[in-house]
Amino acid sequence: MQFNKFKLSAIPLAVAGLPTLASAALYNVSPTPLEGAVNGNSAAATAIAADSSSIAIEVLRGPVGLNYSEEMPYMVDEEHFINSYDDLDNYCDNYLGYNTCGAWADEQWYGIKATGEVCDSQDSEQVCDGGLKKEIDAWNNGYISNSTASVDGLRANPFGAGVSTPPAGSVNANSTNVVINQISDADNAVGASSSPFYQNGSVYARAFKTRGFVTNLATDSSTELLPPTGLGTVISTIGQTNANGAITVGSDVITFGSASIANMADTGNGNKAPEGSGLGNLNSCSSTASYSDRACQYFQFANQASIWVSSYTTNAANARVIADFPNGATGNTDDTAQASVKAATLLTNETAPTMVGFNTYNDNGFYARAVKYTPISDFSTCLTNLQTDASLRCWTMSLIPGIDIRQGGDIIYSYTVANDINNKGVVAGIAKNFRRSSGAYAETVFINEGASTTLLGPSQSSLFFSGYNATASSINNSNELVGKVDTESARDRARRQRGYIYLHGSATNLATFQNTRGWLLDDLTNGGAASDTNNQYRIAEAFDIADNGDIAASAFYCAGGYRSTAHNALCDGTEELVAVKLTRNKSGTISQRTYDDQTVSRSGGSVGFLGLGLLALAGAMRRKK
């Protein structure tokens, strides 16, 4: 999932903290390749190799509107209705609860200007970057990439030169949106990309909304991951796939994610045609896929948890489904089921991978629920036979216990999703609260081990106060979990957030962290002196953590350094969102930052909508084992 581009605005902060001591920081902050060449765009380091040798970066021109590698928009839109300004506004009202939902919807729909100012209906699309409207309007106006990705400074654009089955016309190589979800053990970039747009007269068409890819970084060659075979011309032509990661199992590399297996529900419903498309419905694409049919540009699918296996010689690029939908691919008239594998690992002393993710279950409506995929006893034989027998299921699917959507007859969670698993079998994920708690529809971190699931709260760490929002992006094999978390309890608006690390259970390095489990990463990057390189950064979000503790992150950057080492220190220049790598200093110590006793006024920086709080909407960027 993407982070959101934004500029900074004024937010009052509380006064708290301990005195800062002069000492070497536990983490050193360093910019990543491309950090100095993003031309004012926002950047984040979103994936790091397990051995910390390579790092992936995503650069955004503007807000994404809808996530480029998420099967179900915002994890709640099983109807595929969120495709207009009003739909975004309604989502914000019902799931975020801000008093500023109109401004939030403006940003996600119209985008932002180079100054950081949010666009609205009065602005020309030509001065706005990002936003869902620009993607929908590409049919008439063409499109420029909003999301670009690279590894160690080398851009990944797997479909820039074209796709296997292209539309007619000339291809625009710079019109794809690319997300790298993992740097695999084989040093490949694994992720998802949209098709480039092809100009044919006055019309611009893309071959598909999103396809998974694997790029060999050494040779710069890419594999396009296709849907399963035998499911009809619509799916084979414009069907979607998404690759979340890959795992080496013996001589095989198993890439995992999702693939289309059925058409979306109720294609005749006009609510599924995007605002501004001029379409009454998407029916015309339900049986025949045509690049000259605008409806096919927006057609959606039921996507199922799937894999691609490197040793297969028969239809090697086509997905194999690994699970079933518990209640069918469509239901409740408008609902389309979705499922995905988010992460995989080889448990200690095991030779078959255990995987986690989500699947939709029908409880008077489809709800995404966190699941575990456990390999069957004769896994090796099953995987071999799966090449030619698509009916086989080499994993059994089970719900993560203790976080049921409905409890005592009441809906408790809007969704639950398992984002990562380590080789000890520790699963980390998010449960999105259906009801307000302390003024927010809280996103609560859960950690699961077997039959036991713990929802993180104040008893685990003071970071997790009542009603907090957080992500659980990645957990390494040392039981170190990273993400972002609220650092204030404001009601009815987006809250200020910062990157965190949490050490679970028998974490190997707990003593290094003063036997305290939860920390804001800003406290761990505090070098003690205002002139330190680290003081030019405040860690916005942690996306991935390597086994040695190094972290891929995004940070607010103030050239020359903030006025002090305090959490809320002022920047006399312009703050930018940049991609950084945090390198653990084994000889470093922890010196907590203070808070300056003042109201923050960022007069020197660019001012945009709700600044710091927009990261709350980023979604979970997560490492795949």
PDB file of C-alpha atoms in Angstrom, residues 313-514:
ATOM      1  CA  THR A 313       6.924 -25.571 -17.197  1.00  0.00           C
ATOM      2  CA  THR A 314       3.220 -25.606 -18.077  1.00  0.00           C
ATOM      3  CA  ASN A 315       1.713 -22.102 -18.073  1.00  0.00           C
ATOM      4  CA  ALA A 316       4.484 -20.986 -15.727  1.00  0.00           C
ATOM      5  CA  ALA A 317       3.411 -17.318 -15.766  1.00  0.00           C
ATOM      6  CA  ASN A 318      -0.187 -18.152 -14.800  1.00  0.00           C
ATOM      7  CA  ALA A 319      -1.410 -18.113 -11.218  1.00  0.00           C
ATOM      8  CA  ARG A 320      -2.448 -21.157  -9.200  1.00  0.00           C
ATOM      9  CA  VAL A 321      -5.224 -20.526  -6.688  1.00  0.00           C
ATOM     10  CA  ILE A 322      -4.506 -21.796  -3.163  1.00  0.00           C
ATOM     11  CA  ALA A 323      -7.825 -21.218  -1.368  1.00  0.00           C
ATOM     12  CA  ASP A 324     -11.568 -20.920  -1.868  1.00  0.00           C
ATOM     13  CA  PHE A 325     -13.971 -18.155  -0.923  1.00  0.00           C
ATOM     14  CA  PRO A 326     -15.886 -19.426   2.145  1.00  0.00           C
ATOM     15  CA  ASN A 327     -19.135 -17.884   0.885  1.00  0.00           C
ATOM     16  CA  GLY A 328     -18.655 -17.644  -2.860  1.00  0.00           C
ATOM     17  CA  ALA A 329     -17.092 -15.089  -5.187  1.00  0.00           C
ATOM     18  CA  THR A 330     -20.116 -12.770  -5.124  1.00  0.00           C
ATOM     19  CA  GLY A 331     -23.013 -12.222  -2.760  1.00  0.00           C
ATOM     20  CA  ASN A 332     -25.521  -9.826  -1.188  1.00  0.00           C
ATOM     21  CA  THR A 333     -26.298  -8.498  -4.687  1.00  0.00           C
ATOM     22  CA  ASP A 334     -23.377  -6.036  -4.856  1.00  0.00           C
ATOM     23  CA  ASP A 335     -20.513  -7.676  -2.927  1.00  0.00           C
ATOM     24  CA  THR A 336     -17.392  -9.080  -4.604  1.00  0.00           C
ATOM     25  CA  ALA A 337     -15.176 -11.397  -2.555  1.00  0.00           C
ATOM     26  CA  GLN A 338     -11.424 -10.775  -2.233  1.00  0.00           C
ATOM     27  CA  ALA A 339      -8.452 -12.625  -0.753  1.00  0.00           C
ATOM     28  CA  SER A 340      -4.680 -12.360  -0.801  1.00  0.00           C
ATOM     29  CA  VAL A 341      -1.466 -13.788   0.581  1.00  0.00           C
ATOM     30  CA  LYS A 342       0.410 -10.943   2.278  1.00  0.00           C
ATOM     31  CA  ALA A 343       3.454 -12.775   3.666  1.00  0.00           C
ATOM     32  CA  ALA A 344       5.107 -16.180   3.893  1.00  0.00           C
ATOM     33  CA  THR A 345       7.815 -17.838   5.974  1.00  0.00           C
ATOM     34  CA  LEU A 346       9.536 -21.144   6.579  1.00  0.00           C
ATOM     35  CA  LEU A 347       8.971 -21.888  10.229  1.00  0.00           C
ATOM     36  CA  THR A 348      12.027 -23.151  12.081  1.00  0.00           C
ATOM     37  CA  ASN A 349      12.829 -26.744  10.985  1.00  0.00           C
ATOM     38  CA  GLU A 350      10.012 -26.690   8.393  1.00  0.00           C
ATOM     39  CA  THR A 351      10.400 -27.157   4.623  1.00  0.00           C
ATOM     40  CA  ALA A 352       6.956 -25.957   3.489  1.00  0.00           C
ATOM     41  CA  PRO A 353       5.912 -22.301   3.801  1.00  0.00           C
ATOM     42  CA  THR A 354       3.255 -21.007   6.170  1.00  0.00           C
ATOM     43  CA  MET A 355       1.497 -17.920   4.813  1.00  0.00           C
ATOM     44  CA  VAL A 356      -0.878 -15.232   6.076  1.00  0.00           C
ATOM     45  CA  GLY A 357      -3.236 -12.660   4.600  1.00  0.00           C
ATOM     46  CA  PHE A 358      -6.992 -12.228   4.426  1.00  0.00           C
ATOM     47  CA  ASN A 359     -10.146 -13.665   2.895  1.00  0.00           C
ATOM     48  CA  THR A 360     -13.698 -12.333   2.820  1.00  0.00           C
ATOM     49  CA  TYR A 361     -16.445 -14.001   4.831  1.00  0.00           C
ATOM     50  CA  ASN A 362     -20.161 -13.291   4.579  1.00  0.00           C
ATOM     51  CA  ASP A 363     -21.696 -12.026   7.821  1.00  0.00           C
ATOM     52  CA  ASN A 364     -24.694 -10.159   6.396  1.00  0.00           C
ATOM     53  CA  GLY A 365     -22.085  -8.477   4.206  1.00  0.00           C
ATOM     54  CA  PHE A 366     -18.592  -9.417   3.063  1.00  0.00           C
ATOM     55  CA  TYR A 367     -15.862  -8.630   5.578  1.00  0.00           C
ATOM     56  CA  ALA A 368     -12.122  -9.133   5.155  1.00  0.00           C
ATOM     57  CA  ARG A 369     -10.793 -11.401   7.910  1.00  0.00           C
ATOM     58  CA  ALA A 370      -7.203 -12.233   8.834  1.00  0.00           C
ATOM     59  CA  VAL A 371      -6.277 -15.811   7.908  1.00  0.00           C
ATOM     60  CA  LYS A 372      -3.385 -18.243   8.033  1.00  0.00           C
ATOM     61  CA  TYR A 373      -2.549 -20.661   5.198  1.00  0.00           C
ATOM     62  CA  THR A 374      -0.967 -23.824   6.668  1.00  0.00           C
ATOM     63  CA  PRO A 375       0.735 -26.349   4.322  1.00  0.00           C
ATOM     64  CA  ILE A 376      -0.826 -29.813   4.183  1.00  0.00           C
ATOM     65  CA  SER A 377       1.197 -32.838   5.301  1.00  0.00           C
ATOM     66  CA  ASP A 378       2.055 -34.012   1.763  1.00  0.00           C
ATOM     67  CA  PHE A 379       2.881 -30.514   0.585  1.00  0.00           C
ATOM     68  CA  SER A 380       5.705 -31.402  -1.803  1.00  0.00           C
ATOM     69  CA  THR A 381       3.618 -33.849  -3.817  1.00  0.00           C
ATOM     70  CA  CYS A 382       0.650 -31.471  -3.858  1.00  0.00           C
ATOM     71  CA  LEU A 383       2.746 -28.563  -5.122  1.00  0.00           C
ATOM     72  CA  THR A 384       4.100 -30.691  -7.957  1.00  0.00           C
ATOM     73  CA  ASN A 385       0.619 -31.879  -8.955  1.00  0.00           C
ATOM     74  CA  LEU A 386      -0.855 -28.373  -8.684  1.00  0.00           C
ATOM     75  CA  GLN A 387       0.896 -27.521 -11.951  1.00  0.00           C
ATOM     76  CA  THR A 388      -1.665 -29.548 -13.902  1.00  0.00           C
ATOM     77  CA  ASP A 389      -4.527 -29.955 -11.412  1.00  0.00           C
ATOM     78  CA  ALA A 390      -5.925 -26.545 -10.475  1.00  0.00           C
ATOM     79  CA  SER A 391      -8.465 -28.095  -8.079  1.00  0.00           C
ATOM     80  CA  LEU A 392      -5.781 -29.075  -5.531  1.00  0.00           C
ATOM     81  CA  ARG A 393      -5.375 -27.100  -2.311  1.00  0.00           C
ATOM     82  CA  CYS A 394      -1.872 -27.440  -0.865  1.00  0.00           C
ATOM     83  CA  TRP A 395      -2.657 -25.208   2.122  1.00  0.00           C
ATOM     84  CA  THR A 396      -5.544 -25.237   4.592  1.00  0.00           C
ATOM     85  CA  MET A 397      -7.004 -21.854   5.484  1.00  0.00           C
ATOM     86  CA  SER A 398      -7.950 -20.924   9.051  1.00  0.00           C
ATOM     87  CA  LEU A 399      -9.086 -17.735  10.749  1.00  0.00           C
ATOM     88  CA  ILE A 400      -6.743 -15.924  13.112  1.00  0.00           C
ATOM     89  CA  PRO A 401      -8.527 -16.486  16.450  1.00  0.00           C
ATOM     90  CA  GLY A 402      -9.671 -13.875  18.947  1.00  0.00           C
ATOM     91  CA  ILE A 403     -10.565 -11.091  16.507  1.00  0.00           C
ATOM     92  CA  ASP A 404     -13.961 -12.130  15.178  1.00  0.00           C
ATOM     93  CA  ILE A 405     -15.772  -9.487  13.130  1.00  0.00           C
ATOM     94  CA  ARG A 406     -19.027 -10.084  14.992  1.00  0.00           C
ATOM     95  CA  GLN A 407     -19.008 -10.681  18.746  1.00  0.00           C
ATOM     96  CA  GLY A 408     -22.103 -11.177  20.855  1.00  0.00           C
ATOM     97  CA  GLY A 409     -24.221 -10.376  17.824  1.00  0.00           C
ATOM     98  CA  ASP A 410     -22.546  -6.979  17.270  1.00  0.00           C
ATOM     99  CA  ILE A 411     -20.144  -5.934  14.526  1.00  0.00           C
ATOM    100  CA  ILE A 412     -16.866  -5.083  16.291  1.00  0.00           C
ATOM    101  CA  TYR A 413     -14.384  -4.741  13.413  1.00  0.00           C
ATOM    102  CA  SER A 414     -14.688  -3.370   9.879  1.00  0.00           C
ATOM    103  CA  TYR A 415     -11.887  -5.722   8.813  1.00  0.00           C
ATOM    104  CA  THR A 416      -8.904  -7.660  10.077  1.00  0.00           C
ATOM    105  CA  VAL A 417      -5.798  -8.493   8.037  1.00  0.00           C
ATOM    106  CA  ALA A 418      -2.573 -10.373   8.770  1.00  0.00           C
ATOM    107  CA  ASN A 419       0.333  -8.464   7.228  1.00  0.00           C
ATOM    108  CA  ASP A 420       3.434 -10.453   8.182  1.00  0.00           C
ATOM    109  CA  ILE A 421       4.743 -13.628   9.832  1.00  0.00           C
ATOM    110  CA  ASN A 422       8.260 -14.513  11.014  1.00  0.00           C
ATOM    111  CA  ASN A 423      10.057 -17.856  11.280  1.00  0.00           C
ATOM    112  CA  LYS A 424       8.854 -18.276  14.873  1.00  0.00           C
ATOM    113  CA  GLY A 425       5.257 -18.221  13.652  1.00  0.00           C
ATOM    114  CA  VAL A 426       4.531 -14.781  15.128  1.00  0.00           C
ATOM    115  CA  VAL A 427       1.852 -13.066  13.022  1.00  0.00           C
ATOM    116  CA  ALA A 428       1.343  -9.295  13.034  1.00  0.00           C
ATOM    117  CA  GLY A 429      -1.673  -7.486  11.649  1.00  0.00           C
ATOM    118  CA  ILE A 430      -4.409  -4.906  12.088  1.00  0.00           C
ATOM    119  CA  ALA A 431      -7.997  -4.967  13.353  1.00  0.00           C
ATOM    120  CA  LYS A 432      -9.985  -1.922  12.221  1.00  0.00           C
ATOM    121  CA  ASN A 433     -12.619  -0.973  14.785  1.00  0.00           C
ATOM    122  CA  PHE A 434     -16.185  -0.586  13.496  1.00  0.00           C
ATOM    123  CA  ARG A 435     -17.137   1.781  16.307  1.00  0.00           C
ATOM    124  CA  ARG A 436     -15.476   4.926  17.563  1.00  0.00           C
ATOM    125  CA  SER A 437     -13.081   4.583  20.481  1.00  0.00           C
ATOM    126  CA  SER A 438     -11.695   7.724  22.095  1.00  0.00           C
ATOM    127  CA  GLY A 439     -12.858   9.732  19.100  1.00  0.00           C
ATOM    128  CA  ALA A 440     -11.377   7.473  16.411  1.00  0.00           C
ATOM    129  CA  TYR A 441     -12.229   4.392  14.384  1.00  0.00           C
ATOM    130  CA  ALA A 442      -9.092   2.838  15.798  1.00  0.00           C
ATOM    131  CA  GLU A 443      -6.730   0.590  13.867  1.00  0.00           C
ATOM    132  CA  THR A 444      -5.430  -1.758  16.540  1.00  0.00           C
ATOM    133  CA  VAL A 445      -2.306  -3.895  16.168  1.00  0.00           C
ATOM    134  CA  PHE A 446      -2.682  -7.603  16.912  1.00  0.00           C
ATOM    135  CA  ILE A 447      -0.019 -10.242  17.400  1.00  0.00           C
ATOM    136  CA  ASN A 448      -0.912 -13.895  17.042  1.00  0.00           C
ATOM    137  CA  GLU A 449       0.949 -17.034  18.099  1.00  0.00           C
ATOM    138  CA  GLY A 450      -0.997 -20.233  17.456  1.00  0.00           C
ATOM    139  CA  ALA A 451      -4.257 -20.132  19.403  1.00  0.00           C
ATOM    140  CA  SER A 452      -3.328 -16.919  21.247  1.00  0.00           C
ATOM    141  CA  THR A 453      -3.974 -13.437  19.832  1.00  0.00           C
ATOM    142  CA  THR A 454      -3.049 -10.252  21.691  1.00  0.00           C
ATOM    143  CA  LEU A 455      -4.416  -6.823  20.826  1.00  0.00           C
ATOM    144  CA  LEU A 456      -1.644  -4.393  21.732  1.00  0.00           C
ATOM    145  CA  GLY A 457      -2.631  -1.788  24.285  1.00  0.00           C
ATOM    146  CA  PRO A 458      -1.283   0.211  27.258  1.00  0.00           C
ATOM    147  CA  SER A 459      -0.344  -2.953  29.145  1.00  0.00           C
ATOM    148  CA  GLN A 460       2.132  -3.829  26.380  1.00  0.00           C
ATOM    149  CA  SER A 461       3.467  -0.298  25.750  1.00  0.00           C
ATOM    150  CA  SER A 462       2.489   3.289  26.446  1.00  0.00           C
ATOM    151  CA  LEU A 463       2.622   3.823  22.655  1.00  0.00           C
ATOM    152  CA  PHE A 464      -0.684   1.989  22.356  1.00  0.00           C
ATOM    153  CA  PHE A 465      -3.100   4.217  24.287  1.00  0.00           C
ATOM    154  CA  SER A 466      -6.858   3.690  24.205  1.00  0.00           C
ATOM    155  CA  GLY A 467      -8.232   4.398  20.742  1.00  0.00           C
ATOM    156  CA  TYR A 468      -4.888   4.635  18.948  1.00  0.00           C
ATOM    157  CA  ASN A 469      -4.376   4.080  15.229  1.00  0.00           C
ATOM    158  CA  ALA A 470      -1.315   2.197  14.002  1.00  0.00           C
ATOM    159  CA  THR A 471       0.035  -0.014  11.252  1.00  0.00           C
ATOM    160  CA  ALA A 472       1.816  -3.341  11.639  1.00  0.00           C
ATOM    161  CA  SER A 473       4.047  -3.278   8.583  1.00  0.00           C
ATOM    162  CA  SER A 474       6.803  -5.814   9.188  1.00  0.00           C
ATOM    163  CA  ILE A 475       8.082  -8.189  11.862  1.00  0.00           C
ATOM    164  CA  ASN A 476      11.570  -9.691  11.586  1.00  0.00           C
ATOM    165  CA  ASN A 477      12.878 -12.991  12.918  1.00  0.00           C
ATOM    166  CA  SER A 478      14.000 -11.273  16.128  1.00  0.00           C
ATOM    167  CA  ASN A 479      10.367 -10.415  16.969  1.00  0.00           C
ATOM    168  CA  GLU A 480      10.848  -6.715  16.162  1.00  0.00           C
ATOM    169  CA  LEU A 481       7.713  -5.110  14.738  1.00  0.00           C
ATOM    170  CA  VAL A 482       7.672  -1.739  12.961  1.00  0.00           C
ATOM    171  CA  GLY A 483       5.041   0.619  11.588  1.00  0.00           C
ATOM    172  CA  LYS A 484       3.578   3.994  12.539  1.00  0.00           C
ATOM    173  CA  VAL A 485       1.396   4.999  15.474  1.00  0.00           C
ATOM    174  CA  ASP A 486      -0.594   7.998  16.718  1.00  0.00           C
ATOM    175  CA  THR A 487       1.377  10.319  18.969  1.00  0.00           C
ATOM    176  CA  GLU A 488      -1.624  12.374  20.023  1.00  0.00           C
ATOM    177  CA  SER A 489      -5.247  11.627  20.887  1.00  0.00           C
ATOM    178  CA  ALA A 490      -6.967  14.430  18.985  1.00  0.00           C
ATOM    179  CA  ARG A 491     -10.576  13.742  18.052  1.00  0.00           C
ATOM    180  CA  ASP A 492     -12.336  14.281  14.728  1.00  0.00           C
ATOM    181  CA  ARG A 493      -9.247  14.995  12.620  1.00  0.00           C
ATOM    182  CA  ALA A 494      -6.232  13.152  11.347  1.00  0.00           C
ATOM    183  CA  ARG A 495      -3.721  12.688  14.139  1.00  0.00           C
ATOM    184  CA  ARG A 496      -0.008  13.277  14.177  1.00  0.00           C
ATOM    185  CA  GLN A 497       1.831   9.952  13.714  1.00  0.00           C
ATOM    186  CA  ARG A 498       5.411   8.724  13.895  1.00  0.00           C
ATOM    187  CA  GLY A 499       7.348   5.546  13.142  1.00  0.00           C
ATOM    188  CA  TYR A 500       7.706   3.012  15.950  1.00  0.00           C
ATOM    189  CA  ILE A 501       9.373  -0.259  16.860  1.00  0.00           C
ATOM    190  CA  TYR A 502       7.881  -2.817  19.245  1.00  0.00           C
ATOM    191  CA  LEU A 503       9.771  -5.819  20.627  1.00  0.00           C
ATOM    192  CA  HIS A 504       7.441  -8.754  21.183  1.00  0.00           C
ATOM    193  CA  GLY A 505       7.783 -11.656  23.603  1.00  0.00           C
ATOM    194  CA  SER A 506      11.274 -13.088  23.883  1.00  0.00           C
ATOM    195  CA  ALA A 507      12.724 -10.524  21.493  1.00  0.00           C
ATOM    196  CA  THR A 508      16.438 -11.155  21.033  1.00  0.00           C
ATOM    197  CA  ASN A 509      17.545  -7.545  21.510  1.00  0.00           C
ATOM    198  CA  LEU A 510      15.267  -6.418  24.328  1.00  0.00           C
ATOM    199  CA  ALA A 511      18.186  -5.473  26.596  1.00  0.00           C
ATOM    200  CA  THR A 512      19.545  -3.157  23.886  1.00  0.00           C
ATOM    201  CA  PHE A 513      16.251  -1.267  24.119  1.00  0.00           C
ATOM    202  CA  GLN A 514      16.538  -0.781  27.903  1.00  0.00           C
TER     203      GLN A 514
END
